[in-house]
Short mmCIF file of C-alpha atoms in Angstrom, two decimals:
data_model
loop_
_atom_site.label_atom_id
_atom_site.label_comp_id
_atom_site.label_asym_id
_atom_site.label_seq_id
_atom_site.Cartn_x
_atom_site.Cartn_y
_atom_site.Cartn_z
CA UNK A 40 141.95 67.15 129.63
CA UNK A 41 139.05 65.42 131.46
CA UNK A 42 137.31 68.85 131.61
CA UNK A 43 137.98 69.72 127.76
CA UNK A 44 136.78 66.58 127.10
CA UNK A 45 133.37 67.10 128.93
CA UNK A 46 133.24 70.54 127.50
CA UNK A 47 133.72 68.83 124.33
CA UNK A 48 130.65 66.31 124.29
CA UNK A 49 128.50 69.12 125.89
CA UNK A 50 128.99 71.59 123.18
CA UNK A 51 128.69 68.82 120.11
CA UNK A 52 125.07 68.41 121.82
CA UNK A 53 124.59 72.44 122.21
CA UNK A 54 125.72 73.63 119.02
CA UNK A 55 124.18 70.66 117.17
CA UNK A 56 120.58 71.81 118.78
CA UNK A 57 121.28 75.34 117.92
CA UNK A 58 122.60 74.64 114.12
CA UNK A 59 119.34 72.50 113.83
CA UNK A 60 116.86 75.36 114.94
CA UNK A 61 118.66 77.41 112.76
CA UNK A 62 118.13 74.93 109.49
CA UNK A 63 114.69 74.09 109.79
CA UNK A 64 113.67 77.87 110.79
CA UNK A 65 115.29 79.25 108.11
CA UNK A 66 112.46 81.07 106.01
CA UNK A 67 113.99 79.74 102.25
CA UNK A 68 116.91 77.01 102.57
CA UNK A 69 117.71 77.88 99.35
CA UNK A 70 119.10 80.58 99.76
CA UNK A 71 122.92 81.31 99.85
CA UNK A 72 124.96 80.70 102.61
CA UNK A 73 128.26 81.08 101.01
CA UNK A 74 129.51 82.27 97.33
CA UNK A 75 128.79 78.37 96.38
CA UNK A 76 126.36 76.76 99.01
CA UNK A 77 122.57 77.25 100.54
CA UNK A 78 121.54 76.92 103.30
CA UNK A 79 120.71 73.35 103.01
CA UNK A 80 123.78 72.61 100.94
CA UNK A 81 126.09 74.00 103.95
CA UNK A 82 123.92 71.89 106.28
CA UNK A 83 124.19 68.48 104.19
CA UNK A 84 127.63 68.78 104.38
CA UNK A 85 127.99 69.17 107.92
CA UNK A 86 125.79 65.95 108.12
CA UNK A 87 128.24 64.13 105.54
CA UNK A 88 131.34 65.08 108.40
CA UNK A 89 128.53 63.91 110.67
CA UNK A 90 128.26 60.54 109.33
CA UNK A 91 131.81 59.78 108.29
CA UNK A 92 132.40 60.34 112.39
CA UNK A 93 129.70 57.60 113.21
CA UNK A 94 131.51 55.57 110.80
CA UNK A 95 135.23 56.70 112.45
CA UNK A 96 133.44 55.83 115.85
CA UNK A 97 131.43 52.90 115.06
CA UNK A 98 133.51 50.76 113.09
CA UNK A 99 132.29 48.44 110.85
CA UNK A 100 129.53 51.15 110.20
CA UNK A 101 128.69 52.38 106.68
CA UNK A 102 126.32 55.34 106.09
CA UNK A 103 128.47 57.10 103.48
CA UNK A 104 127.79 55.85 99.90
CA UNK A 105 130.27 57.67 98.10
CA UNK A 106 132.69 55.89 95.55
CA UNK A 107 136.41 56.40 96.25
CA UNK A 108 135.68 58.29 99.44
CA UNK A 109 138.32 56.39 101.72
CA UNK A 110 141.17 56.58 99.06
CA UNK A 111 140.68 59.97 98.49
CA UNK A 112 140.71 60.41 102.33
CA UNK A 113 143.77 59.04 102.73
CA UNK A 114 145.62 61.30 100.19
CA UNK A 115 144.26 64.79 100.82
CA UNK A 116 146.16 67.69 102.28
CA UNK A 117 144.64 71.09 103.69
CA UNK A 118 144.60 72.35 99.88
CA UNK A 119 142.72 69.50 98.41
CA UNK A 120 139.81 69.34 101.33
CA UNK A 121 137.73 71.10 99.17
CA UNK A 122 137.78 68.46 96.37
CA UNK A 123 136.42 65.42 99.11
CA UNK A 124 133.56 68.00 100.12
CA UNK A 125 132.61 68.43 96.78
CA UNK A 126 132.88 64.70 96.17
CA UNK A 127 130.75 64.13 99.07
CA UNK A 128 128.45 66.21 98.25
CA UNK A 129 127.71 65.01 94.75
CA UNK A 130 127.15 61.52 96.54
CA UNK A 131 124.53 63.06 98.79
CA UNK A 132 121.44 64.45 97.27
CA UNK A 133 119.26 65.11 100.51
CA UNK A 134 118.37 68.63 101.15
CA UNK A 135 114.83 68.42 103.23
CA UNK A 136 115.74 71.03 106.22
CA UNK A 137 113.65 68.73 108.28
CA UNK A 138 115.60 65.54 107.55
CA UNK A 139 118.61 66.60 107.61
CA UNK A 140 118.00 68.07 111.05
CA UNK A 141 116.71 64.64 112.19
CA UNK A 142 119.78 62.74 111.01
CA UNK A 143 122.30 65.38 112.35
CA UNK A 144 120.51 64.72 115.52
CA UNK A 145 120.88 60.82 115.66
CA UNK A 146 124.55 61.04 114.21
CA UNK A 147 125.46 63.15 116.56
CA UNK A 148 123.87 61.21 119.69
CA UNK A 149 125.75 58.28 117.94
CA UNK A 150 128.87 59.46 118.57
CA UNK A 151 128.35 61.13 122.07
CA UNK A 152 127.10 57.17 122.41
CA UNK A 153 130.00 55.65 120.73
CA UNK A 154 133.07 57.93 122.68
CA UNK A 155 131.23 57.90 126.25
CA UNK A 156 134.06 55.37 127.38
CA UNK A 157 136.72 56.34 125.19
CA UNK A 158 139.93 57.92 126.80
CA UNK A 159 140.21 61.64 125.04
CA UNK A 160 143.60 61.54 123.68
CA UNK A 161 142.23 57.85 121.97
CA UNK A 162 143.91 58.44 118.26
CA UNK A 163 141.07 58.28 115.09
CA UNK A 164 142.66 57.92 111.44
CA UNK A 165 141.31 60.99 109.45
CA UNK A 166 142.29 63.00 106.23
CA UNK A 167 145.47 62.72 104.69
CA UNK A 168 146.24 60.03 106.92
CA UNK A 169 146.66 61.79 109.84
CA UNK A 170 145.85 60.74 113.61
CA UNK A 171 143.41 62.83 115.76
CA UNK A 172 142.60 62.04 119.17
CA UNK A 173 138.45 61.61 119.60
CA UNK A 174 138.79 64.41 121.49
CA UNK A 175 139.58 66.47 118.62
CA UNK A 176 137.50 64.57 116.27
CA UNK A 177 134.46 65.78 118.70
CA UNK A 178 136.15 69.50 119.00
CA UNK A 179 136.27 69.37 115.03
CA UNK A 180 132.54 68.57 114.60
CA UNK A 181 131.79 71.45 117.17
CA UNK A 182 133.98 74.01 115.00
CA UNK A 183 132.01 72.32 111.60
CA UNK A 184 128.35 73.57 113.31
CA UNK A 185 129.72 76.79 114.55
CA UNK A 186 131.29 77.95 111.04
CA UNK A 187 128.75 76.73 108.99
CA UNK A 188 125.79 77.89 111.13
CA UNK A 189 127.54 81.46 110.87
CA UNK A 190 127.41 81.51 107.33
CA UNK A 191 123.74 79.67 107.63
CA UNK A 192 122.67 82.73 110.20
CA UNK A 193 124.00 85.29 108.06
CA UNK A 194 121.54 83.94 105.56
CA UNK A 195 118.95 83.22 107.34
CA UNK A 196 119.26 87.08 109.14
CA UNK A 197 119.28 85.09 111.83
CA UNK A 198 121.64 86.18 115.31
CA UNK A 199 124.29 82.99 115.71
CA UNK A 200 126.14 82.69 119.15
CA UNK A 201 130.01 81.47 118.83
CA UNK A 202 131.30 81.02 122.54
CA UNK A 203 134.57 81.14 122.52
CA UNK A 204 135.62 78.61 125.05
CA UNK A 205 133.17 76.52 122.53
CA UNK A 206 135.61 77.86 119.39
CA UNK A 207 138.85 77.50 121.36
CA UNK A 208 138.46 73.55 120.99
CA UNK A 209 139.04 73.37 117.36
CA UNK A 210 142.67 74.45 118.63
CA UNK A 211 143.22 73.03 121.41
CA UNK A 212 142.11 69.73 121.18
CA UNK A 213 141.98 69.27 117.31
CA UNK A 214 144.68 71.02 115.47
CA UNK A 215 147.47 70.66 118.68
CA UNK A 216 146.10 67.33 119.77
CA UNK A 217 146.67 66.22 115.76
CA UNK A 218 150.22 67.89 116.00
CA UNK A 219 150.64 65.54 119.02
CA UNK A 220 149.99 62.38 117.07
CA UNK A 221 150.84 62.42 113.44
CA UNK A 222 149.71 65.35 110.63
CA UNK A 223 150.30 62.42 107.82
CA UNK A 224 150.24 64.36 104.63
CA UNK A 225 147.62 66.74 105.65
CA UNK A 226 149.97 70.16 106.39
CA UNK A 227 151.48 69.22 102.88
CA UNK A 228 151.49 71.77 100.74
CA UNK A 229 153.05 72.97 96.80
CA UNK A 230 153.44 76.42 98.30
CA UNK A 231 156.86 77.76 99.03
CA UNK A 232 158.58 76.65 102.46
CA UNK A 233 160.30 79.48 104.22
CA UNK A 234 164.54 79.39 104.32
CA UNK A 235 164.13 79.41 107.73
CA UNK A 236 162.87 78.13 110.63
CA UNK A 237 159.79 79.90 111.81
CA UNK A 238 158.64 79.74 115.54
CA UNK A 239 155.40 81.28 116.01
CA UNK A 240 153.53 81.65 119.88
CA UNK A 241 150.04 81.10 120.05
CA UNK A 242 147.57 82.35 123.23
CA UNK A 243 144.16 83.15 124.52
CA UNK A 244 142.14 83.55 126.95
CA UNK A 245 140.57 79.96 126.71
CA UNK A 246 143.82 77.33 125.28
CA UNK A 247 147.56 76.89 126.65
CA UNK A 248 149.91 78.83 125.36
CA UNK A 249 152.20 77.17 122.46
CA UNK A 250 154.29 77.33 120.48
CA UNK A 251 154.01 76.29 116.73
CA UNK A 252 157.87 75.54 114.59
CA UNK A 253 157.89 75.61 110.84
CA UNK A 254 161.21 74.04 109.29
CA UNK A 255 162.62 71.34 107.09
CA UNK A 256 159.29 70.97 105.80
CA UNK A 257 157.88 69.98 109.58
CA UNK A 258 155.21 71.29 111.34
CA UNK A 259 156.05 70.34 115.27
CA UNK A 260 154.78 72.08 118.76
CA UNK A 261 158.07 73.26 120.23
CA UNK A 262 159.11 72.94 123.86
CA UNK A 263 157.71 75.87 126.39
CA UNK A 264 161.69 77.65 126.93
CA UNK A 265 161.20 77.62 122.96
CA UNK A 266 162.45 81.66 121.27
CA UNK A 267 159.61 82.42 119.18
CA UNK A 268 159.57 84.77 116.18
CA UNK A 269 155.76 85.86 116.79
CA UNK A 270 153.50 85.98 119.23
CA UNK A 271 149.74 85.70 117.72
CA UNK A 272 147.24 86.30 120.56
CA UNK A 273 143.86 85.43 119.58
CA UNK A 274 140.07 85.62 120.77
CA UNK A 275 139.15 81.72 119.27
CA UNK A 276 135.62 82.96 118.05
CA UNK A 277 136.61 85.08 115.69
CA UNK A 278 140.35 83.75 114.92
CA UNK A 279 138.27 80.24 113.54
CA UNK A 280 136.33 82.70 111.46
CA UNK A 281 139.14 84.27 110.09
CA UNK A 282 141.39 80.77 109.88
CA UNK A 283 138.40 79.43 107.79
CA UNK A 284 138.00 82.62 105.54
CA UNK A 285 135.10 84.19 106.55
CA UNK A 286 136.65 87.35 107.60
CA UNK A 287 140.08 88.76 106.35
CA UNK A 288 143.01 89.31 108.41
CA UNK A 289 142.52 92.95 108.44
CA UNK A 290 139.46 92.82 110.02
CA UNK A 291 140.40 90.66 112.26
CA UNK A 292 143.16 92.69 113.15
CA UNK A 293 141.31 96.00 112.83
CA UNK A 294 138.98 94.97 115.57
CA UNK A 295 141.95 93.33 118.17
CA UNK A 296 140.16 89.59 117.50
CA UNK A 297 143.88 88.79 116.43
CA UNK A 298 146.62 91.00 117.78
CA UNK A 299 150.20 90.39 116.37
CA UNK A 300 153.48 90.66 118.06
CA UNK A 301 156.65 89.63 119.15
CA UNK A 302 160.20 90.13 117.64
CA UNK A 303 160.08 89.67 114.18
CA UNK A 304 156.31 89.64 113.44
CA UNK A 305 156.91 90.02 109.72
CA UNK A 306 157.55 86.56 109.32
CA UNK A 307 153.70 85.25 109.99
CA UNK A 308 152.86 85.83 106.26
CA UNK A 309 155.26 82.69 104.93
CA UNK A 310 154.22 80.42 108.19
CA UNK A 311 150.48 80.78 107.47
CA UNK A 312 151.34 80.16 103.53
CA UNK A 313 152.28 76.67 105.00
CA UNK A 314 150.58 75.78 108.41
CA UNK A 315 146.79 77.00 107.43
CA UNK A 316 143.34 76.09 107.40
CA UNK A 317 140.91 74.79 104.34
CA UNK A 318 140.42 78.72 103.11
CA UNK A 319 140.36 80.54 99.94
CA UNK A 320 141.88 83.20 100.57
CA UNK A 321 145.14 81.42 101.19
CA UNK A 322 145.30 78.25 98.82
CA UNK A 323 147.16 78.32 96.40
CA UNK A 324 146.05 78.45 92.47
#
């Protein structure tokens, strides 16, 4: 943990450097990074998550002026995240490449400040009233600048590095260290729950192996001697691109970035209906 935690604070800094370079040499900011944000858009809302993690880490800190923010926080799931960025965004009018680099720099340094002495696995209230250890708050900040800054890149015609031990993070320490603690309402979803219990086995070359049970409307990392119904090996660059939306599944399986076994493979389609990532392509209507 200690060295996923240093990894951790050293790629917030790296990636946060890199995603800056990017924004303020991009040759026209307005251009569009995805089908509904510029450049400059995608990078103000990475500075909004920014900000609201100085506030997580610095309590008693404000820099978010955004009416209804923390009640609408507190009641999201992974279908509705799209509705606090937008609110967010409406709230925050900056779009100067060169300021918003400069205050993605000091928020960052901010938190790197505000966590030095904080154990990893210390638990942080965040969406849908879930509990993430600052370890995966940190881990979810990195995954923020390397998604966005891929779309930014793409853009900007710009190349983008995505390490993957960098990527892996978002899994290990955010979405398995949240498991650990407490979802809240976040994994919620109105889509259909499967009849039955789905165990699915996650691995790569950069987390521990897990495995991931769907049942009784719970989410919950099984024990290690746990049967599991797939086995979903992954290289974490590309699998975060592809939990996220920005490539399809086919690609992804088309070039071996995911490869899916096990026993009754089939099955994946109705456990990622429920245990997914803020994407498109999968929420429903």
């Amino acid at each position: 943990m200690t060295q996923q935690w240093t990894l951790a604070r050293s790629a917030l800094r790296g990636a946060g450097a890199r995603f800056r370079a990017l924004l303020t040499g991009a040759d026209d900011p307005r251009a569009l990074a995805t089908r509904d944000w510029t450049i400059a858009d995608s990078a103000a809302h990475v500075l909004g998550i920014a900000l609201l993690y100085v506030e997580l880490v610095e309590p008693g800190t404000r820099l978010l002026d955004v009416p209804g923010l923390a009640e609408v926080m507190s009641t999201t799931n992974v279908d509705t995240v799209a509705d606090v960025n937008a609110l967010v965004l409406r709230h925050f009018a900056e779009r100067d490449p060169a300021v918003l680099a400069a205050a993605l720099g000091d928020a960052i340094e901010r938190i790197l400040a505000a966590t030095a002495d904080m154990a990893p696995q210390t638990p942080i209230p965040w969406l849908g009233s879930s509990l993430v250890p600052v370890s995966g708050v940190v881990s979810h900040l990195v995954n923020e600048l390397l998604v966005h800054g891929w779309d930014m890149a793409r853009a900007a015609r710009r190349p983008w590095p995505m390490p993957d031990e960098e990527a892996a993070l978002y899994w290990d320490q955010f979405f398995l260290g949240m498991l650990r603690l407490d979802y809240g309402t976040l994994l919620n979803t109105s889509l259909p729950m499967p009849r039955r219990p789905i165990a699915v086995r996650f691995r790569s070359a950069h987390t521990p192996e897990a495995t991931i049970m769907l049942g009784d409307r719970r989410v919950w990392i099984a024990p290690d001697e746990q049967p599991y119904d797939v086995r979903v090996t992954f290289r974490p660059a590309r699998f975060n691109l592809m939990l996220f939306g920005r490539i399809g599944t086919a690609t992804a399986a088309l070039r071996r970035d995911v490869v899916v076994g096990g026993p009754r493979p089939w099955r994946l389609p109705a456990f990622l209906r429920v245990v997914h990532m803020p994407n498109g392509r999968l929420a429903p209507a």
